[in-house]
Coordinates of C-alpha atoms and ligand atoms in Angstrom, one line a residue:
M1 CA 7.7 -46.2 9.0
I2 CA 7.1 -48.1 12.2
R3 CA 9.0 -51.5 12.2
S4 CA 9.1 -52.4 15.9
F5 CA 6.2 -51.9 18.3
L6 CA 7.0 -52.8 22.0
F7 CA 4.2 -53.7 24.3
V8 CA 4.6 -52.2 27.8
P9 CA 2.1 -53.3 30.5
G10 CA 0.4 -50.0 31.4
D11 CA 0.3 -50.7 35.1
S12 CA 4.0 -51.2 35.5
E13 CA 5.9 -48.0 36.4
R14 CA 9.2 -49.9 36.2
K15 CA 8.6 -51.1 32.7
L16 CA 7.3 -47.7 31.5
E17 CA 10.4 -46.1 32.8
K18 CA 12.6 -48.8 31.1
A19 CA 10.7 -48.4 27.8
R20 CA 11.7 -44.8 27.5
G21 CA 15.2 -45.9 26.6
V22 CA 14.4 -48.8 24.3
P23 CA 14.9 -48.0 20.6
A24 CA 11.5 -49.3 19.5
D25 CA 9.9 -47.2 16.8
A26 CA 6.8 -47.2 18.9
L27 CA 5.7 -48.3 22.3
I28 CA 2.2 -49.8 22.9
L29 CA 1.1 -48.9 26.4
D30 CA -1.1 -51.9 27.2
L31 CA -4.4 -51.5 29.0
E32 CA -5.8 -54.9 27.9
D33 CA -4.5 -58.4 28.4
S34 CA -1.4 -57.7 30.3
V35 CA -3.3 -55.7 33.0
A36 CA -5.5 -57.5 35.6
T37 CA -9.0 -56.1 36.0
A38 CA -8.1 -54.7 39.5
H39 CA -5.3 -52.6 37.9
K40 CA -7.2 -51.3 34.8
A41 CA -7.9 -47.8 36.3
R42 CA -4.4 -47.3 37.5
A43 CA -2.9 -48.4 34.1
R44 CA -5.2 -45.9 32.3
D45 CA -3.9 -43.1 34.6
L46 CA -0.3 -44.1 34.3
A47 CA -0.5 -44.4 30.5
A48 CA -2.1 -41.0 30.1
T49 CA 0.5 -39.4 32.4
F50 CA 3.3 -41.2 30.5
I51 CA 2.1 -39.8 27.2
Q52 CA 2.1 -36.3 28.6
T53 CA 5.4 -36.4 30.4
S54 CA 7.7 -39.0 28.8
G55 CA 9.2 -36.4 26.4
L56 CA 8.9 -39.0 23.6
P57 CA 7.4 -37.8 20.3
R58 CA 3.7 -38.7 20.1
E59 CA 4.2 -40.8 16.9
R60 CA 6.1 -43.2 19.1
L61 CA 3.4 -43.5 21.8
W62 CA 0.5 -45.9 21.2
V63 CA -2.1 -47.3 23.5
R64 CA -3.9 -50.7 23.4
V65 CA -7.3 -50.0 24.8
N66 CA -9.7 -52.7 25.9
P67 CA -12.1 -54.1 23.2
L68 CA -15.0 -52.1 22.0
T69 CA -17.5 -54.4 23.8
S70 CA -15.7 -54.3 27.2
A71 CA -16.8 -52.3 30.2
E72 CA -13.5 -50.4 30.2
H73 CA -13.4 -49.3 26.6
A74 CA -15.2 -45.9 26.9
D75 CA -13.2 -44.9 30.0
D76 CA -10.0 -45.9 28.3
L77 CA -10.7 -43.7 25.4
A78 CA -11.9 -40.7 27.5
A79 CA -8.7 -40.9 29.6
I80 CA -6.2 -41.5 26.7
A81 CA -7.5 -39.5 23.7
P82 CA -7.0 -36.0 25.2
S83 CA -3.3 -36.7 25.6
L84 CA -3.1 -37.4 21.9
P85 CA -1.1 -40.6 21.5
G86 CA 0.2 -41.4 18.0
G87 CA -2.2 -44.2 17.8
I88 CA -4.6 -46.6 19.4
M89 CA -4.5 -50.4 19.0
L90 CA -7.9 -51.9 19.0
P91 CA -7.8 -55.6 20.1
K92 CA -10.4 -58.2 19.2
A93 CA -11.8 -56.1 16.3
R94 CA -14.8 -58.1 15.0
S95 CA -15.1 -56.3 11.7
P96 CA -14.2 -53.1 9.9
E97 CA -17.3 -51.6 11.5
D98 CA -15.5 -51.8 14.9
V99 CA -12.7 -49.6 13.5
R100 CA -15.2 -47.1 12.1
A101 CA -17.0 -47.0 15.5
L102 CA -13.7 -46.2 17.2
A103 CA -12.9 -43.6 14.6
R104 CA -16.3 -42.0 15.2
A105 CA -15.7 -42.0 19.0
L106 CA -12.3 -40.3 18.5
D107 CA -14.0 -37.7 16.2
T108 CA -16.6 -37.0 18.9
L109 CA -14.0 -36.7 21.7
A110 CA -11.9 -34.4 19.5
A111 CA -14.9 -32.2 18.6
G112 CA -15.7 -31.9 22.3
Q113 CA -12.3 -30.5 22.9
G114 CA -12.5 -28.1 20.1
G115 CA -9.8 -29.9 18.2
A116 CA -10.6 -30.1 14.5
G117 CA -9.6 -33.6 13.4
D118 CA -7.0 -35.0 15.8
P119 CA -4.4 -37.2 14.1
I120 CA -4.8 -40.3 16.3
A121 CA -4.2 -43.4 14.1
I122 CA -5.8 -46.8 14.5
L123 CA -4.2 -50.3 14.4
P124 CA -6.7 -53.1 14.9
L125 CA -5.9 -56.7 15.7
V126 CA -8.1 -58.4 13.1
T127 CA -7.9 -62.1 13.8
E128 CA -8.6 -62.4 17.5
T129 CA -12.2 -63.6 17.2
P130 CA -13.6 -66.2 14.8
E131 CA -16.2 -63.9 13.3
A132 CA -13.5 -61.4 12.4
L133 CA -12.0 -63.7 9.8
F134 CA -15.1 -63.3 7.6
S135 CA -14.9 -59.5 6.9
L136 CA -11.1 -59.2 6.5
G137 CA -11.6 -57.8 3.0
G138 CA -13.3 -54.6 4.1
Y139 CA -10.6 -52.7 6.0
G140 CA -10.0 -50.4 3.0
A141 CA -13.3 -48.6 3.9
C142 CA -12.2 -47.5 7.4
G143 CA -11.0 -44.0 6.6
A144 CA -7.8 -42.2 7.0
R145 CA -7.1 -43.1 10.6
L146 CA -6.4 -46.7 9.7
A147 CA -2.6 -47.1 9.8
A148 CA -1.9 -50.8 9.8
L149 CA -3.4 -54.2 10.6
S150 CA -1.9 -56.8 12.9
W151 CA -3.0 -60.2 14.1
G152 CA -2.9 -62.5 17.1
A153 CA -3.1 -66.2 17.6
E154 CA -3.6 -66.7 21.3
D155 CA -7.0 -65.2 21.7
L156 CA -8.3 -66.9 18.6
G157 CA -6.9 -70.2 19.8
A158 CA -8.6 -69.9 23.1
A159 CA -11.9 -68.9 21.3
V160 CA -11.9 -72.1 19.3
G161 CA -10.5 -74.4 22.0
A162 CA -7.3 -75.1 20.2
T163 CA -4.8 -77.0 22.5
A164 CA -1.9 -75.3 20.7
V165 CA -1.3 -72.6 18.1
R166 CA 2.3 -73.6 17.4
E167 CA 4.0 -76.9 16.4
Q168 CA 6.8 -78.3 18.5
D169 CA 9.4 -76.5 16.4
G170 CA 7.7 -73.1 17.0
S171 CA 6.0 -72.8 13.6
W172 CA 2.3 -72.0 13.4
T173 CA -0.1 -74.8 13.1
P174 CA -2.1 -74.7 9.8
P175 CA -5.1 -72.8 11.0
F176 CA -3.0 -70.0 12.5
E177 CA -0.6 -69.9 9.6
M178 CA -3.7 -69.3 7.4
V179 CA -4.8 -66.5 9.7
R180 CA -1.4 -64.9 9.6
N181 CA -1.5 -65.0 5.8
L182 CA -5.1 -63.6 5.7
C183 CA -3.9 -60.6 7.8
L184 CA -1.1 -60.0 5.4
F185 CA -3.4 -59.8 2.4
A186 CA -6.1 -57.9 4.3
A187 CA -3.6 -55.2 5.1
H188 CA -2.4 -54.9 1.6
A189 CA -5.9 -55.0 0.2
A190 CA -6.6 -52.0 2.5
G191 CA -3.4 -50.2 1.4
V192 CA -1.9 -50.2 5.0
A193 CA 1.0 -51.7 6.7
A194 CA 1.0 -55.4 7.7
I195 CA 2.5 -55.9 11.1
D196 CA 3.4 -59.4 12.3
T197 CA 2.3 -60.7 15.7
I198 CA 4.5 -61.3 18.7
H199 CA 7.1 -64.0 19.2
A200 CA 6.1 -65.0 22.6
D201 CA 9.3 -66.8 23.5
F202 CA 11.3 -63.8 24.4
R203 CA 14.5 -65.8 25.3
D204 CA 14.7 -67.2 21.7
P205 CA 16.5 -64.6 19.6
A206 CA 17.3 -67.2 16.8
G207 CA 13.6 -68.2 16.5
L208 CA 12.6 -64.5 16.6
E209 CA 15.0 -63.7 13.8
R210 CA 13.7 -66.6 11.7
A211 CA 10.1 -65.3 12.2
C212 CA 11.2 -61.8 11.3
R213 CA 12.9 -62.9 8.1
A214 CA 9.9 -65.0 7.1
A215 CA 7.6 -62.1 7.8
R216 CA 9.6 -59.5 5.9
R217 CA 10.0 -61.9 3.0
D218 CA 6.3 -62.3 2.8
G219 CA 5.3 -58.6 2.9
F220 CA 5.0 -57.7 6.6
T221 CA 6.9 -54.4 7.3
G222 CA 7.1 -54.7 11.1
K223 CA 6.5 -56.9 14.1
L224 CA 5.1 -56.6 17.6
A225 CA 7.6 -57.1 20.5
I226 CA 6.9 -58.0 24.1
H227 CA 10.4 -57.6 25.6
P228 CA 13.1 -55.0 25.1
D229 CA 15.6 -57.6 23.9
Q230 CA 13.5 -58.3 20.9
V231 CA 13.6 -54.8 19.5
E232 CA 17.1 -54.8 18.1
V233 CA 16.4 -58.0 16.0
I234 CA 13.1 -56.6 14.6
N235 CA 14.7 -53.2 13.7
R236 CA 17.6 -54.9 12.0
V237 CA 15.7 -57.5 10.0
F238 CA 12.9 -55.2 8.8
R239 CA 15.4 -52.5 7.7
P240 CA 16.7 -53.2 4.2
G241 CA 20.4 -54.2 4.3
E242 CA 23.1 -52.6 2.2
E243 CA 23.2 -55.5 -0.3
E244 CA 19.5 -55.3 -0.8
L245 CA 19.6 -51.6 -1.3
E246 CA 22.4 -52.0 -3.8
H247 CA 20.5 -54.6 -5.7
A248 CA 17.4 -52.4 -5.8
R249 CA 19.4 -49.5 -7.1
R250 CA 20.8 -51.8 -9.9
V251 CA 17.2 -52.9 -10.8
V252 CA 16.0 -49.3 -11.1
A253 CA 19.1 -48.4 -13.1
A254 CA 18.6 -51.4 -15.5
F255 CA 15.1 -50.1 -16.2
E256 CA 16.2 -46.5 -16.5
A257 CA 18.8 -47.6 -19.1
K258 CA 16.0 -48.9 -21.3
P259 CA 13.2 -46.3 -21.2
G260 CA 9.9 -47.8 -22.1
A261 CA 11.0 -51.4 -21.7
G262 CA 8.6 -53.6 -19.8
V263 CA 11.3 -56.3 -19.3
V264 CA 15.0 -56.1 -18.8
E265 CA 17.9 -58.4 -18.0
L266 CA 20.2 -58.2 -14.9
D267 CA 22.9 -60.8 -14.2
G268 CA 21.2 -63.3 -16.5
V269 CA 17.8 -62.9 -14.8
M270 CA 14.6 -61.6 -16.4
L271 CA 13.1 -58.6 -14.6
D272 CA 9.7 -57.2 -15.3
L273 CA 7.5 -54.5 -13.7
P274 CA 6.8 -56.2 -10.4
H275 CA 10.5 -56.3 -9.8
L276 CA 10.8 -52.6 -10.5
K277 CA 7.9 -51.9 -8.1
Q278 CA 9.5 -54.0 -5.4
A279 CA 12.9 -52.3 -5.9
R280 CA 11.3 -48.8 -5.6
R281 CA 9.5 -50.0 -2.5
I282 CA 12.8 -51.0 -0.9
L283 CA 14.4 -47.6 -1.9
D284 CA 11.5 -45.7 -0.5
D285 CA 11.7 -47.4 2.9
Ligands
COA301 N1 8.6 -53.1 28.4 C1 9.5 -52.4 29.2 N2 10.4 -53.0 30.0 C2 10.4 -54.4 30.0 C3 9.5 -55.1 29.3 C4 8.6 -54.5 28.4 N3 7.7 -55.1 27.7 N4 9.7 -56.4 29.5 C5 10.7 -56.5 30.4 N5 11.1 -55.2 30.7 C6 12.2 -54.8 31.7 C7 12.1 -55.5 33.0 O1 11.3 -54.8 33.9 C8 13.5 -55.6 33.4 O2 13.8 -54.3 33.9 P1 14.7 -54.1 35.2 O3 16.1 -54.6 34.8 O4 14.7 -52.6 35.4 O5 14.0 -54.9 36.2 C9 14.2 -55.8 32.1 O6 13.4 -55.3 31.1 C10 14.6 -57.3 31.9 O7 13.4 -58.0 31.9 P2 13.4 -59.6 32.2 O8 13.8 -59.8 33.6 O9 14.2 -60.2 31.2 O10 11.9 -60.0 32.0 P3 10.7 -60.0 33.0 O11 10.7 -61.3 33.6 O12 10.8 -58.8 33.9 O13 9.5 -59.8 32.2 C11 7.6 -60.3 30.8 C12 9.0 -60.7 31.2 C13 7.2 -61.2 29.6 C14 6.6 -60.4 31.9 C15 7.7 -58.9 30.2 O14 8.7 -58.9 29.2 C16 6.5 -58.2 29.8 O15 5.7 -57.8 30.6 N6 6.2 -58.1 28.5 C17 5.1 -57.4 27.9 C18 3.8 -58.3 28.1 C19 2.6 -57.7 27.4 O16 2.5 -56.5 27.3 N7 1.8 -58.5 26.9 C20 0.6 -58.1 26.2 C21 0.8 -58.1 24.7 S1 0.9 -59.8 24.1
MG302 MG1 -4.9 -60.8 23.7

């Protein structure tokens, strides 16, 4: 399971080199918003080379391409897909159809190379345009490449002219809190992982930890990072702790002790089947 994804600007040799030693479950080599237009071509080449030469397992190497509607998108795919990254992040997805279009393009590229069904996964950012919010229920029909959904507030905020997406205390303003929650349920409706968005203030480990705890509590299983220092916090918070594992084992044991029971008692608390499901989910992690 991928808990921590670290964005690495694709045009920065220094950061690419540094990223090799960071314990993120996956790196996202970025060709989109962190790369100026003049550097797009260079970033594409550096990212493709990095995938082939870094020595990291392909499951840990992801690429954020430019949006489907951009001038760069097709060139990004043509340069990146042959090096078989673990996955592609699709920013500014407008609907599930955008994911299907990307999947078809990957199928076509793979067929052209004689590869029967390459395993490149897709992770769309599903809240970056206003229209995208109105088809969030449909990602279950995107096919086997769809691995997870994530969300972003900054582009959406800019699209609607919001003057801020966060309150003074760092919490999301109501429209963006809603969008976060919609992404969570859209991912679960599609049966894929829900990955929380970035914590932009990378010198705020306490705020990051709070955001990670809230995200994990609510059903996200990982989070995007923008700085190496954020990775340890994300890995730690999204991994079940010993206490949590022990409790989950006791929940399962309580049900196993009463075969056929739909409801049991543990430490004076009523447990029913959703508790058993959650305990198994924690133990399967
Ligand atoms: N990936 C890999 N290495 C990174 C990194 C990242 N995302 N962010 C910082 N580093 C490296 C720096 O290069 C520096 O390495 P050095 O000691 O060899 O010089 C070290 O980590 C410490 O970095 P620091 O000085 O604390 O930060 P910075 O000022 O260099 O960079 C940012 C700050 C925000 C510009 C940088 O973290 C960044 O580029 N993040 C990713 C941005 C991005 O991809 N955005 C798009 C998605 S929202
Ligand atoms: Mg963006």
